[in-house]
Short mmCIF file of C-alpha atoms in Angstrom, two decimals:
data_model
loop_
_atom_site.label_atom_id
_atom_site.label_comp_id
_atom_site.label_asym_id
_atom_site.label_seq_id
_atom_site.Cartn_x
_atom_site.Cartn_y
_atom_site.Cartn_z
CA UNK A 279 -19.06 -28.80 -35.74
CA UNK A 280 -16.09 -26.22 -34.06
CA UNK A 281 -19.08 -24.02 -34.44
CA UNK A 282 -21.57 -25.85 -32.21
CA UNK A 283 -18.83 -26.71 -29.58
CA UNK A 284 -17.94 -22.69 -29.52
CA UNK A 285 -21.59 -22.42 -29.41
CA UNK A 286 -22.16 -24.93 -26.14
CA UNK A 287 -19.09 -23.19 -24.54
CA UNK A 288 -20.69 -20.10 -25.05
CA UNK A 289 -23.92 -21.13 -23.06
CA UNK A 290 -22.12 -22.44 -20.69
CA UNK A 291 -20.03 -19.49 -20.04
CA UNK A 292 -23.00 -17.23 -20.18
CA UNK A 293 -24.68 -20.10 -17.38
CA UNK A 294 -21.68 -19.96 -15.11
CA UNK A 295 -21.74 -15.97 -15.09
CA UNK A 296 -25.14 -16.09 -14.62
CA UNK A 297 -24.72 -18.36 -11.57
CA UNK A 298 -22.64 -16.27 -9.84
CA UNK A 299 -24.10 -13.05 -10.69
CA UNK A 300 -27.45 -14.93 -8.48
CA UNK A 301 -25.44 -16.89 -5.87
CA UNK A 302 -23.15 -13.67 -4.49
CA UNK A 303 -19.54 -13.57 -5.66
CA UNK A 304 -16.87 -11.49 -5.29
CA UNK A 305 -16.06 -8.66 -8.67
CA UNK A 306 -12.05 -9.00 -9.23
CA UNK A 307 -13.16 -13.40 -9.08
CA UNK A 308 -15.89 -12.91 -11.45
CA UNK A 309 -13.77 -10.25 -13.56
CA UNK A 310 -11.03 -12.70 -13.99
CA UNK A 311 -13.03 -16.13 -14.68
CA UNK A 312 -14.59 -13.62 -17.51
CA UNK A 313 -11.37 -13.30 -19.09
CA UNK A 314 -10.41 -16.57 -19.19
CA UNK A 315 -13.79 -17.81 -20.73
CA UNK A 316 -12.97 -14.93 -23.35
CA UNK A 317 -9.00 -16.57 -24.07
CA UNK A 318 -10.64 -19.77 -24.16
CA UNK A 319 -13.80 -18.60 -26.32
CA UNK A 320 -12.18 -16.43 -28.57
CA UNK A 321 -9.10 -17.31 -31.45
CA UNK A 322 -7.28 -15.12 -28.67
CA UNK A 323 -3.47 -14.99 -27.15
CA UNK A 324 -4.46 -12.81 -24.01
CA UNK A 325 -7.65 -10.79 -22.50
CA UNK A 326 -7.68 -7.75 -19.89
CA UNK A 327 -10.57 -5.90 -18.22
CA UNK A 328 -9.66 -1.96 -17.37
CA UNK A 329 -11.68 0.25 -15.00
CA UNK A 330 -12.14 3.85 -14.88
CA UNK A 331 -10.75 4.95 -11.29
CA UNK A 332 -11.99 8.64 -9.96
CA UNK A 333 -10.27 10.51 -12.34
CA UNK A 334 -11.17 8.91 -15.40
CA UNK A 335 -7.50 6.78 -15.66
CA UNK A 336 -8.00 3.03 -16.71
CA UNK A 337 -6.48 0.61 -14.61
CA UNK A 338 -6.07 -3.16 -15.07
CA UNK A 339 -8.43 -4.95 -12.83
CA UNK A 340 -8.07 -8.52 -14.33
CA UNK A 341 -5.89 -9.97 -17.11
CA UNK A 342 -5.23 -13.40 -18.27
CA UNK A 343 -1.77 -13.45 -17.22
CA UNK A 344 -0.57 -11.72 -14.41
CA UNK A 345 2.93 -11.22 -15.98
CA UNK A 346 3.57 -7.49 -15.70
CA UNK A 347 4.32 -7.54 -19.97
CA UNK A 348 0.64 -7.83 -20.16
CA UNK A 349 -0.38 -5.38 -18.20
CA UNK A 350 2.13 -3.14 -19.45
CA UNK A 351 1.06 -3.82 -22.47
CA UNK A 352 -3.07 -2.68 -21.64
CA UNK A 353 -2.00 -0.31 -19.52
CA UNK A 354 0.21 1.86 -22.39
CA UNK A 355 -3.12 1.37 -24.53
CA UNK A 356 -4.80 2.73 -21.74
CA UNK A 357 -3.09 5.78 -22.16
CA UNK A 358 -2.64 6.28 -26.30
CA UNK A 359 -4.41 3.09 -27.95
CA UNK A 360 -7.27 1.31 -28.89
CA UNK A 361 -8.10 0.90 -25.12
CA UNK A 362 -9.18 5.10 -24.27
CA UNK A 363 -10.06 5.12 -28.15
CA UNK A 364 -13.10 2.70 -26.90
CA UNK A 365 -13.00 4.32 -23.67
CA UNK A 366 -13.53 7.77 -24.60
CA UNK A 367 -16.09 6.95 -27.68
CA UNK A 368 -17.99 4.05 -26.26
CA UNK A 369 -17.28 1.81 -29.15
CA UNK A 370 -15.59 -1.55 -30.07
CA UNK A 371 -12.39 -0.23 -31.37
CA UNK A 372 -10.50 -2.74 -33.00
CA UNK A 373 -6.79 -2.60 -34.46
CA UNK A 374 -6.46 -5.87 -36.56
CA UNK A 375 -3.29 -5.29 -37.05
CA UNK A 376 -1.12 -3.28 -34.66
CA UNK A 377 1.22 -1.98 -37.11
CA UNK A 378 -1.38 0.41 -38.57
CA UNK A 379 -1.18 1.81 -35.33
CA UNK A 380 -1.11 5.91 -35.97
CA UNK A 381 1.87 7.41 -34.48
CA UNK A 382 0.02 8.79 -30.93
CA UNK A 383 0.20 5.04 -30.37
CA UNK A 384 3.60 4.35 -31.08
CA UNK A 385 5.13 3.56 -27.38
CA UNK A 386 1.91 0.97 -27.40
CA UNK A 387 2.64 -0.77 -30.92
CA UNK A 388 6.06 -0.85 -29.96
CA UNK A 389 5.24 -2.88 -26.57
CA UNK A 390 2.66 -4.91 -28.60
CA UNK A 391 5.33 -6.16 -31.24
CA UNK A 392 8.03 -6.40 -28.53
CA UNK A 393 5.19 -9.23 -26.78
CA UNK A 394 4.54 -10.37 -30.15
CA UNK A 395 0.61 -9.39 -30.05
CA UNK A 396 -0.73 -8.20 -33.55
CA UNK A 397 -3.80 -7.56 -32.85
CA UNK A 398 -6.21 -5.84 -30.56
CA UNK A 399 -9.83 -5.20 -30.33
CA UNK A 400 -11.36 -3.02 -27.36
CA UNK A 401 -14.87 -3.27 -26.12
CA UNK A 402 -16.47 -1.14 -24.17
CA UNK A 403 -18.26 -1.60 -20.63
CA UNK A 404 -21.20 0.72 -20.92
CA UNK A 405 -23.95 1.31 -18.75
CA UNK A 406 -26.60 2.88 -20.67
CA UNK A 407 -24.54 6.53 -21.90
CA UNK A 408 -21.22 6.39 -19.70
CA UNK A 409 -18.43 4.03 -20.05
CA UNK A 410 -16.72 2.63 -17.14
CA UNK A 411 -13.63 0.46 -18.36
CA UNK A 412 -12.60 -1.97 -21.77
CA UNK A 413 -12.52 -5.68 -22.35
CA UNK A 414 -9.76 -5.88 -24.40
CA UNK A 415 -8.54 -9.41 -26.37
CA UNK A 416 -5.31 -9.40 -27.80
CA UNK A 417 -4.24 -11.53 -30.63
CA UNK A 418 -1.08 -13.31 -31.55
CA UNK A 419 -2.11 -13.18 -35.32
CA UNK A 420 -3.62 -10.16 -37.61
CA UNK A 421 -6.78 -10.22 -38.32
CA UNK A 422 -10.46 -8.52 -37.36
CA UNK A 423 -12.89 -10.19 -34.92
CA UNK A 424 -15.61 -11.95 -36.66
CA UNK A 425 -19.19 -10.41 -36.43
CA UNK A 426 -20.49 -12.99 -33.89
CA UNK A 427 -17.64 -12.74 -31.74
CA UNK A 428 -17.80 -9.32 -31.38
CA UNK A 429 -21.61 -9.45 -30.51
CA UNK A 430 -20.34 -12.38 -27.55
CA UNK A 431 -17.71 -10.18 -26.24
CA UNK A 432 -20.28 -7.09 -26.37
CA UNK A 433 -22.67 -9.49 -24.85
CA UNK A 434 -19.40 -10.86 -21.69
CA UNK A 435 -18.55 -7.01 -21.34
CA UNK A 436 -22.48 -6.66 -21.10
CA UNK A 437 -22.17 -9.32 -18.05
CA UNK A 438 -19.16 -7.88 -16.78
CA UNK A 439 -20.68 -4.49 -16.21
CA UNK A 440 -23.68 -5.64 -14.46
CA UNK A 441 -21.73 -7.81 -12.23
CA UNK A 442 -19.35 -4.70 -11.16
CA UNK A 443 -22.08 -2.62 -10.87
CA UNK A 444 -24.43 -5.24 -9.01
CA UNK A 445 -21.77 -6.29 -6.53
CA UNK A 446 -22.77 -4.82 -3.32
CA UNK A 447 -26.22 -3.39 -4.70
CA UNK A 448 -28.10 -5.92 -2.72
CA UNK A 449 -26.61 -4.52 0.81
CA UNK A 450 -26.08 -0.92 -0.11
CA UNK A 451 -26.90 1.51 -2.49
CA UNK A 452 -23.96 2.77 -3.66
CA UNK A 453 -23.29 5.09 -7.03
CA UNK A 454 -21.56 3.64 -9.66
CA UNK A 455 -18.20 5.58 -8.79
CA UNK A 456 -18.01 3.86 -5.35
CA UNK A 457 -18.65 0.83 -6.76
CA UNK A 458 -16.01 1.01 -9.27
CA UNK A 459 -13.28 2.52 -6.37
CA UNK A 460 -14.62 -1.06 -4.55
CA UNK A 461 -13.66 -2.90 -7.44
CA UNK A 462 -10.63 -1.29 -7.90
CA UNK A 463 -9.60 -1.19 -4.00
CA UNK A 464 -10.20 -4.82 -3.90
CA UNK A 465 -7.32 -5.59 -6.45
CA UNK A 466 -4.91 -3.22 -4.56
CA UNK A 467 -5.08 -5.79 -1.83
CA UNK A 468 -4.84 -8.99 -4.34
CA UNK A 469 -1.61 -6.99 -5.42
CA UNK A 470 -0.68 -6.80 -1.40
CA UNK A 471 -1.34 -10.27 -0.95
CA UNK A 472 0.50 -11.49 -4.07
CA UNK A 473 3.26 -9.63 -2.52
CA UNK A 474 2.85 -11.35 1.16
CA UNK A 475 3.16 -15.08 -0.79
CA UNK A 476 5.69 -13.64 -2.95
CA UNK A 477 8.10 -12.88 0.87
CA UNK A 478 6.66 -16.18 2.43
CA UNK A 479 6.85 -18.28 -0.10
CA UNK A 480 9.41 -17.01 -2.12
CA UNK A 481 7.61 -17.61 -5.51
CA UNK A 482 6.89 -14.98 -8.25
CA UNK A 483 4.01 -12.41 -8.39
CA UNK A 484 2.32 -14.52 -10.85
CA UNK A 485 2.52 -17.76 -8.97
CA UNK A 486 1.53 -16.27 -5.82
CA UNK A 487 -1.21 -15.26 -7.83
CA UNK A 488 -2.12 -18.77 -8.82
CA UNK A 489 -1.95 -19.76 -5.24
CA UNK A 490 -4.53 -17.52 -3.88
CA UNK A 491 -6.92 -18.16 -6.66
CA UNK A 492 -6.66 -22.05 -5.95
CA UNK A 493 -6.63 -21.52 -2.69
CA UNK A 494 -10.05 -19.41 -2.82
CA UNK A 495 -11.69 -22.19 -5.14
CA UNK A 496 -10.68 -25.12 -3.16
CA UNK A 497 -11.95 -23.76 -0.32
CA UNK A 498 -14.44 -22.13 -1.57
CA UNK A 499 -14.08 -18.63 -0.16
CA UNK A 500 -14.00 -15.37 -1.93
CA UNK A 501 -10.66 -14.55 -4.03
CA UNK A 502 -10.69 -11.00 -1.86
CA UNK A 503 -11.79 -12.48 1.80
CA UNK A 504 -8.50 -14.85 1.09
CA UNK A 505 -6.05 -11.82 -0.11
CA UNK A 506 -7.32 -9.72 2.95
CA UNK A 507 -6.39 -12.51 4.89
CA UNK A 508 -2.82 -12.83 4.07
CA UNK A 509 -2.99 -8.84 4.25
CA UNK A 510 -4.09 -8.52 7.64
CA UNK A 511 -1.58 -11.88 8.18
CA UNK A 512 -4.70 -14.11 10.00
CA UNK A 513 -4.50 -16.36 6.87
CA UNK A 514 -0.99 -18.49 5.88
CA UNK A 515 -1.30 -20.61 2.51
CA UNK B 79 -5.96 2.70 33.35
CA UNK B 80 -5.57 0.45 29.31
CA UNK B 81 -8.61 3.16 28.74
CA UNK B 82 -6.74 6.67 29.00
CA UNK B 83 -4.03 4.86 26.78
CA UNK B 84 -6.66 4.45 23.95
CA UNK B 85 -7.63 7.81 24.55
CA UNK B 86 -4.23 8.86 24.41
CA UNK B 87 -3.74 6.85 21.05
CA UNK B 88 -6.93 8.45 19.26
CA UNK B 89 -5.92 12.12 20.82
CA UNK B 90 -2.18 11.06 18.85
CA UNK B 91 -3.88 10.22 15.63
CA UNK B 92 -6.05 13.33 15.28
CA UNK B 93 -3.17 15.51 15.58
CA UNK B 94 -2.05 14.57 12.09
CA UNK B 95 -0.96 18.02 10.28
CA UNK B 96 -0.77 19.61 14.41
CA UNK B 97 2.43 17.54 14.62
CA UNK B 98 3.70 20.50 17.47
CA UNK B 99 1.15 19.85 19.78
CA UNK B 100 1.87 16.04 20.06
CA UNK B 101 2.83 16.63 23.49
CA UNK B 102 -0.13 17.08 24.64
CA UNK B 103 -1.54 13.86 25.06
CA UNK B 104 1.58 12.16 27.04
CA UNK B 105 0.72 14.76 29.78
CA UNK B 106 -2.36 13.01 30.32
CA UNK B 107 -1.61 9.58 30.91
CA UNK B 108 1.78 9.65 32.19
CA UNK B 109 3.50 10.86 35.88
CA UNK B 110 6.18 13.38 33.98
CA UNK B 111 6.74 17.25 33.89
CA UNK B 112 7.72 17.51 30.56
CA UNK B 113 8.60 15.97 27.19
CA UNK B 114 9.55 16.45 23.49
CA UNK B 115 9.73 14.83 20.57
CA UNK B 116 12.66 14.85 18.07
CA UNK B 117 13.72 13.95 14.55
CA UNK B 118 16.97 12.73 14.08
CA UNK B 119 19.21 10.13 12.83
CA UNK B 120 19.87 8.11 9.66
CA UNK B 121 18.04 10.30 7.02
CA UNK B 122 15.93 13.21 8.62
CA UNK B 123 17.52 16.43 10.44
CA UNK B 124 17.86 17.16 14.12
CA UNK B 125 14.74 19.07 14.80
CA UNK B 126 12.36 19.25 17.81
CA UNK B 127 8.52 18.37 16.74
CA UNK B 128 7.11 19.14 19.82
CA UNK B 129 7.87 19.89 23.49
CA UNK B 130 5.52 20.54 26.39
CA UNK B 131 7.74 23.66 27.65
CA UNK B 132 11.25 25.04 27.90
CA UNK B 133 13.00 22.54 29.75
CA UNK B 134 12.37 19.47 27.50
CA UNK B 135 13.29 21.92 24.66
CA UNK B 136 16.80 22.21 26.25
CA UNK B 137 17.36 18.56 27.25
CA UNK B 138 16.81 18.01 22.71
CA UNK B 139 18.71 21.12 21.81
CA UNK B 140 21.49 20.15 24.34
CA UNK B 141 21.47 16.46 23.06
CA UNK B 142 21.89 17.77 19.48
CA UNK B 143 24.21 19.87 19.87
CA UNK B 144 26.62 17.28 21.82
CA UNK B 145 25.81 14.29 19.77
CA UNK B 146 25.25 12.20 22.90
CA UNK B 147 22.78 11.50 25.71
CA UNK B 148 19.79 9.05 26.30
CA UNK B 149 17.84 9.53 22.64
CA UNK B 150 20.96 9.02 20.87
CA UNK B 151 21.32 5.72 22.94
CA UNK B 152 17.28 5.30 22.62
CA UNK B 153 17.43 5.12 18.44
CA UNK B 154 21.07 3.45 18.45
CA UNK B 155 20.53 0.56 20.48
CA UNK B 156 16.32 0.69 19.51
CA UNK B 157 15.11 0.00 23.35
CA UNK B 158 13.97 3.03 25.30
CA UNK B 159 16.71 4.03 27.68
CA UNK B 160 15.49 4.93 32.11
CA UNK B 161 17.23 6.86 33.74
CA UNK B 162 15.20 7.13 37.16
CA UNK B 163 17.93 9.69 38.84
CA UNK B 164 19.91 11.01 36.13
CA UNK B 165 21.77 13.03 38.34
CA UNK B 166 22.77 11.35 41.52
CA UNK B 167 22.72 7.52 40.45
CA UNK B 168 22.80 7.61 36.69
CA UNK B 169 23.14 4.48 35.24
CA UNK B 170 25.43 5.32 32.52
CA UNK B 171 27.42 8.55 32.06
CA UNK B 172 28.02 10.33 29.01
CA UNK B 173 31.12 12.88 28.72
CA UNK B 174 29.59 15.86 27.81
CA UNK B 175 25.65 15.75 28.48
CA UNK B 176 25.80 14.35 32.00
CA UNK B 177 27.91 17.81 32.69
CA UNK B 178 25.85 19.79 31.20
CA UNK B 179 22.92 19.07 32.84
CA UNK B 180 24.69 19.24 36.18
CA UNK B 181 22.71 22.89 37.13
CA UNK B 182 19.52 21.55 35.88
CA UNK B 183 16.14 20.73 37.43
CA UNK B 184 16.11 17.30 36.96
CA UNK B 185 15.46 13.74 38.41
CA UNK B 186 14.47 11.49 36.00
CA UNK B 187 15.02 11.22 32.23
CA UNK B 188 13.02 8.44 29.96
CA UNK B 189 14.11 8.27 26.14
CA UNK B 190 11.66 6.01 23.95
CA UNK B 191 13.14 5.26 20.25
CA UNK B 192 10.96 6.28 17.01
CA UNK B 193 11.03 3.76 14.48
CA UNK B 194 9.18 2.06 12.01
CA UNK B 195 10.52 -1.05 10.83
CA UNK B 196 14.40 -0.27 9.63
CA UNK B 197 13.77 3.32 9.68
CA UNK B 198 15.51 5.64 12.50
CA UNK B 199 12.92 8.88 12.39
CA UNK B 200 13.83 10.22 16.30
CA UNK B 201 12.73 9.74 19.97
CA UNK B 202 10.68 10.98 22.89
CA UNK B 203 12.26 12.31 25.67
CA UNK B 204 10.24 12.85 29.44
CA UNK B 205 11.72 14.10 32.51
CA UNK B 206 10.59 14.76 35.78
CA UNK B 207 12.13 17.24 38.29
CA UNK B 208 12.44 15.20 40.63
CA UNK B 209 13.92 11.51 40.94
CA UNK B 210 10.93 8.58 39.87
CA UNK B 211 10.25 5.30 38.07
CA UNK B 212 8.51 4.23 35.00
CA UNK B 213 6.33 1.52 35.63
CA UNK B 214 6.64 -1.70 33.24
CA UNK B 215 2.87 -0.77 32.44
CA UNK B 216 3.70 2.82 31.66
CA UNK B 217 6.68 1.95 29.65
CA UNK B 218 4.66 -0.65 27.21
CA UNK B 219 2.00 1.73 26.73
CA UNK B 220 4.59 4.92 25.91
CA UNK B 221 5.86 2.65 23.53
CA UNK B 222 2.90 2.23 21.91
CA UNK B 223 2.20 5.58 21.46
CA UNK B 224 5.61 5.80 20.12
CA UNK B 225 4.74 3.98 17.31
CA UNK B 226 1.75 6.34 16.90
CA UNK B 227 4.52 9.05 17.10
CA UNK B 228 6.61 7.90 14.78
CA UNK B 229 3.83 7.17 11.49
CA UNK B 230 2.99 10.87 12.54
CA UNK B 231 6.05 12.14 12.23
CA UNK B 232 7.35 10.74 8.57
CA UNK B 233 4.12 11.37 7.44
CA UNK B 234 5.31 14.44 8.30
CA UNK B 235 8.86 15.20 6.96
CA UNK B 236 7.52 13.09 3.43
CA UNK B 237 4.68 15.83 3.64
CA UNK B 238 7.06 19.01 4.29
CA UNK B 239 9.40 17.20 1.45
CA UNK B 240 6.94 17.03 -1.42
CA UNK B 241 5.58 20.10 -3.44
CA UNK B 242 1.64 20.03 -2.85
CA UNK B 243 1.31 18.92 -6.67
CA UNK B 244 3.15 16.32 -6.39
CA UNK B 245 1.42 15.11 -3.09
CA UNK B 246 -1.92 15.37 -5.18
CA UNK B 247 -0.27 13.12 -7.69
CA UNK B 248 0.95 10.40 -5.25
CA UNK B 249 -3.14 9.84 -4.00
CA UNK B 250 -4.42 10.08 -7.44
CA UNK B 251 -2.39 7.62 -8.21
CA UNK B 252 -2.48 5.32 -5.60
CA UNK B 253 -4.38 2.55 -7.99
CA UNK B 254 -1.61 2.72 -10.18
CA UNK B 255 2.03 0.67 -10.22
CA UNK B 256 1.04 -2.39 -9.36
CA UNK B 257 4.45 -2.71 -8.08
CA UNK B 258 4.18 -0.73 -5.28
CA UNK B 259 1.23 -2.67 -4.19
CA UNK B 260 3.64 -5.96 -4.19
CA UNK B 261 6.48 -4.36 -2.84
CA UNK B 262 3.86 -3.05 0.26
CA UNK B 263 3.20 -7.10 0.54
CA UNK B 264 6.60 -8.28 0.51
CA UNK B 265 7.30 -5.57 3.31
CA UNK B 266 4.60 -5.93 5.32
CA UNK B 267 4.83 -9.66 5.80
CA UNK B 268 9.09 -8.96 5.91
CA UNK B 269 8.17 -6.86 9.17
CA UNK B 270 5.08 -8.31 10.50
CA UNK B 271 3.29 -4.64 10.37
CA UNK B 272 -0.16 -3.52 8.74
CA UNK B 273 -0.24 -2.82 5.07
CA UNK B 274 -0.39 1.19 5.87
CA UNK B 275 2.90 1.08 7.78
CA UNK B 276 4.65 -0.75 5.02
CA UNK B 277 3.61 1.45 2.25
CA UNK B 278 4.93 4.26 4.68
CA UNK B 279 7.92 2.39 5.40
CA UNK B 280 8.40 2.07 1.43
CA UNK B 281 8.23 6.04 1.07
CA UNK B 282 9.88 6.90 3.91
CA UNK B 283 12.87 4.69 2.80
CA UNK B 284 12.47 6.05 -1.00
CA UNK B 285 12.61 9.50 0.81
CA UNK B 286 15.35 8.88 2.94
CA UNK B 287 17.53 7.60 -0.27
CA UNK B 288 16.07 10.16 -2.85
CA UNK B 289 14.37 7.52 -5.11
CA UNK B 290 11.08 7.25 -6.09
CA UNK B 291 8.88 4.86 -4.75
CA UNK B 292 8.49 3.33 -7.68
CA UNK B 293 12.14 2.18 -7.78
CA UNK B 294 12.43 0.97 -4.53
CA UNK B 295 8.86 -1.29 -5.09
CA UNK B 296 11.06 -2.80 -8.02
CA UNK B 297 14.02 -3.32 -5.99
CA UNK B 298 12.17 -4.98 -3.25
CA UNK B 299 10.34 -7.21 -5.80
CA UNK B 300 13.52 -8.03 -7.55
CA UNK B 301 14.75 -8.91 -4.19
CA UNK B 302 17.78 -6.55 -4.21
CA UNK B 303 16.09 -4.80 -1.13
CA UNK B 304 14.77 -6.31 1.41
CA UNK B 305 13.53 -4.81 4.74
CA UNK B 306 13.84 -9.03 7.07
CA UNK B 307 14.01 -8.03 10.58
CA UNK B 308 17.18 -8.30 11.67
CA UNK B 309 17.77 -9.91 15.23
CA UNK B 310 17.68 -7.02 18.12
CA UNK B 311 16.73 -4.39 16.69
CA UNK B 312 13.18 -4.54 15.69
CA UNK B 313 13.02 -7.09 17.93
CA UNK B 314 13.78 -4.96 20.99
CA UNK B 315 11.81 -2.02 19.79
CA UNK B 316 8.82 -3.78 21.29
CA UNK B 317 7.03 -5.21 24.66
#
């Protein structure tokens, strides 16, 4: 029964992605309802997405909590972890349990047990030989993925890297670099605008955060038309 | 006339990295013989960017070198300071500079402040030989390309002050530290400038205190910085 309800999330998830991959969307707001359908999907605590920038460096584009821990967290694994393991060789690298971690990965186990994660599986975004980022879930309890779910997160980082990729194909042709320096531009100025609520409003980064996002759905605007408009200060919320 | 301005203003911005011939374009929109443009104040040494010819070298070199006169006034009080006949009817006096210039060609001094939000970088001095106004129009529009002036000219001293590795470094990793990012939000929306200026502001104050940018993003964040315009000063700095 759990199997068939995972199983109707699933389509659904797969449904809603493929809706907005047809009706026009916006990459960081289709990046992050991705990870949430994966924490939700998944027996998961936390999920990131990392991008490639110019130089080959992952950066986090969209994680299920904004709290800088997390990011910390994906971001250390994006230097020596299972993150640029998958990065660098193009497959699912997963680390069921992160005290096995060799000792290259020691200032990321050690961030891992300090935010009690214990497990972590990468996946890769590939587009046919190159790589261009990680979908990476992160567990609260040891253990390996199951084969299924790693063939539905393969299948969501799949998704992810046509929808980063197919962003502004329709309007422009574009190579894949720019369109992964759009992607990544576009959350420098969600970080800016997080920032701008964080003065106004005088809430955290990860609130402001919260208010954008329900600002952009309740209105029904783009996540990064609203954060360049508290940038460029023509928008208050 | 709002057209040679914006001129003027692109002219400004595409001497980036030509910082000594910023002169240049004030000689084409404004009535004056002469002007230069300074660095001096809270954080970055008394030095003359850029001046049109030997006389508005002297009027910065003599202004140094007494620790008084109309830039001094300019960046202190944050409002540019007119003196139409410096000489005859001056509207203020100071000690030493007001002698020394006694023997000198010279009617009319104008001193515009360079600032960018809390930061004192310097000021623009003009003269004319003779005795003569500023219009309000002119005196808007050279503040204006003040601000131009000033971006240019921390760009600048941040530029002379980093090794050109570790410029590299800063643009490679400008998607980096989210915290910077925030910290640029918090200060732009704290000042009421564009996200460009802030980040500048952030590494021109990280400069001026010998921190990394970094740290000071943190401190902002953590709210044990902040950069809230304070009554007058900003304030006065513009229209």
């Amino acid at each position: 029964m759990i199997d068939e309800t995972r199983e109707d999330r699933l389509i659904d998830t797969f449904a809603t992605l493929a809706d907005t991959l047809v009706a026009g969307y916006d990459v960081v707001d289709l990046l992050q309802t991705l990870v949430e359908s994966c924490a939700s999907l998944f027996d998961i605590a936390a999920a990131g997405i990392l991008l490639a920038d110019e130089d080959g460096e992952l950066e986090v584009v969209a994680s299920t909590s904004e709290a800088s821990r997390l990011v910390e967290v994906m971001q250390l694994s994006a230097q020596a972890g299972p993150c640029v393991e998958c990065f660098s060789t193009g497959s699912v690298v997963s680390l069921p349990d992160v005290e096995d971690s060799p000792p290259a990965w020691q200032r990321f186990r050690d961030s891992a047990r300090e935010q009690g994660f214990a497990a972590v599986h990468a996946i890769p975004l590939r587009l046919r030989e190159t790589t261009i980022g990680t979908l990476n879930l992160l567990s609260n309890i040891p253990g390996a993925l199951r084969t299924q779910d790693v063939r539905a997160a393969q299948a969501l980082a799949d998704v992810a890297t046509i929808g980063i990729l197919q962003e502004r194909t329709v309007r422009e042709s574009n190579s894949v670099r720019e369109q992964l320096t759009l992607a990544l531009n576009s959350r420098v100025v969600i970080e800016q605008a997080k920032g701008v609520l964080a003065h106004t409003r005088g809430v955290s980064m990860e609130e402001a955060f919260a208010l954008i996002r329900n600002h952009a759905r309740s209105n029904r605007v783009m996540l990064s038309e609203v954060a360049q408009g508290l940038v460029d200060q023509t928008l208050v919320i | 006339m709002p057209e040679r301005f914006a001129v003027a203003e692109e002219e400004l911005t595409a001497l980036a990295g030509n910082e000594s011939r910023l002169y240049e374009p004030f000689l084409g929109v404004l009535p004056v013989d002469g002007l230069s443009i300074s660095t001096f104040g809270d954080f970055l040494q008394a030095e003359t960017i850029s001046a049109s010819n030997a006389q508005a070298f002297r009027l910065d070199e003599l202004q140094f070198d007494l620790g008084e006169g109309p830039c001094w006034d300019a960046l202190e009080s944050g409002v540019p300071v007119l003196e139409p006949n410096i000489r005859e009817r001056p509207n203020r006096v100071w000690p030493a500079f007001s002698e020394a210039i006694i023997a000198d060609d010279l009617g009319a001094l104008f001193a515009f402040p360079l600032s960018l939000g809390p930061l004192r970088i310097g000021a623009i001095d003009l003269y004319t030989s003779r005795p003569s106004q500023l219009s309000d129009l002119n005196i808007r529009r050279t503040s204006d390309l003040a601000t131009i002036v000033s971006r240019l000219v921390l760009s600048r001293a941040i530029r002379l002050s980093q090794s050109d590795s570790e410029g590299e470094a800063d643009t490679r990793k400008q998607f980096s530290h989210r915290e910077v990012h925030q910290a640029t939000g918090m200060v732009l929306s704290q000042l009421g400038i564009s996200a460009l200026d802030a980040r500048l502001v952030i590494q021109g104050h990280a400069f001026a205190v010998g921190r990394s940018m970094q740290e000071i993003s943190e401190e902002i964040i953590d709210r044990r910085l902040s950069f809230a315009v304070k009554e007058n000063r900003i304030e006065g700095s513009h229209d």
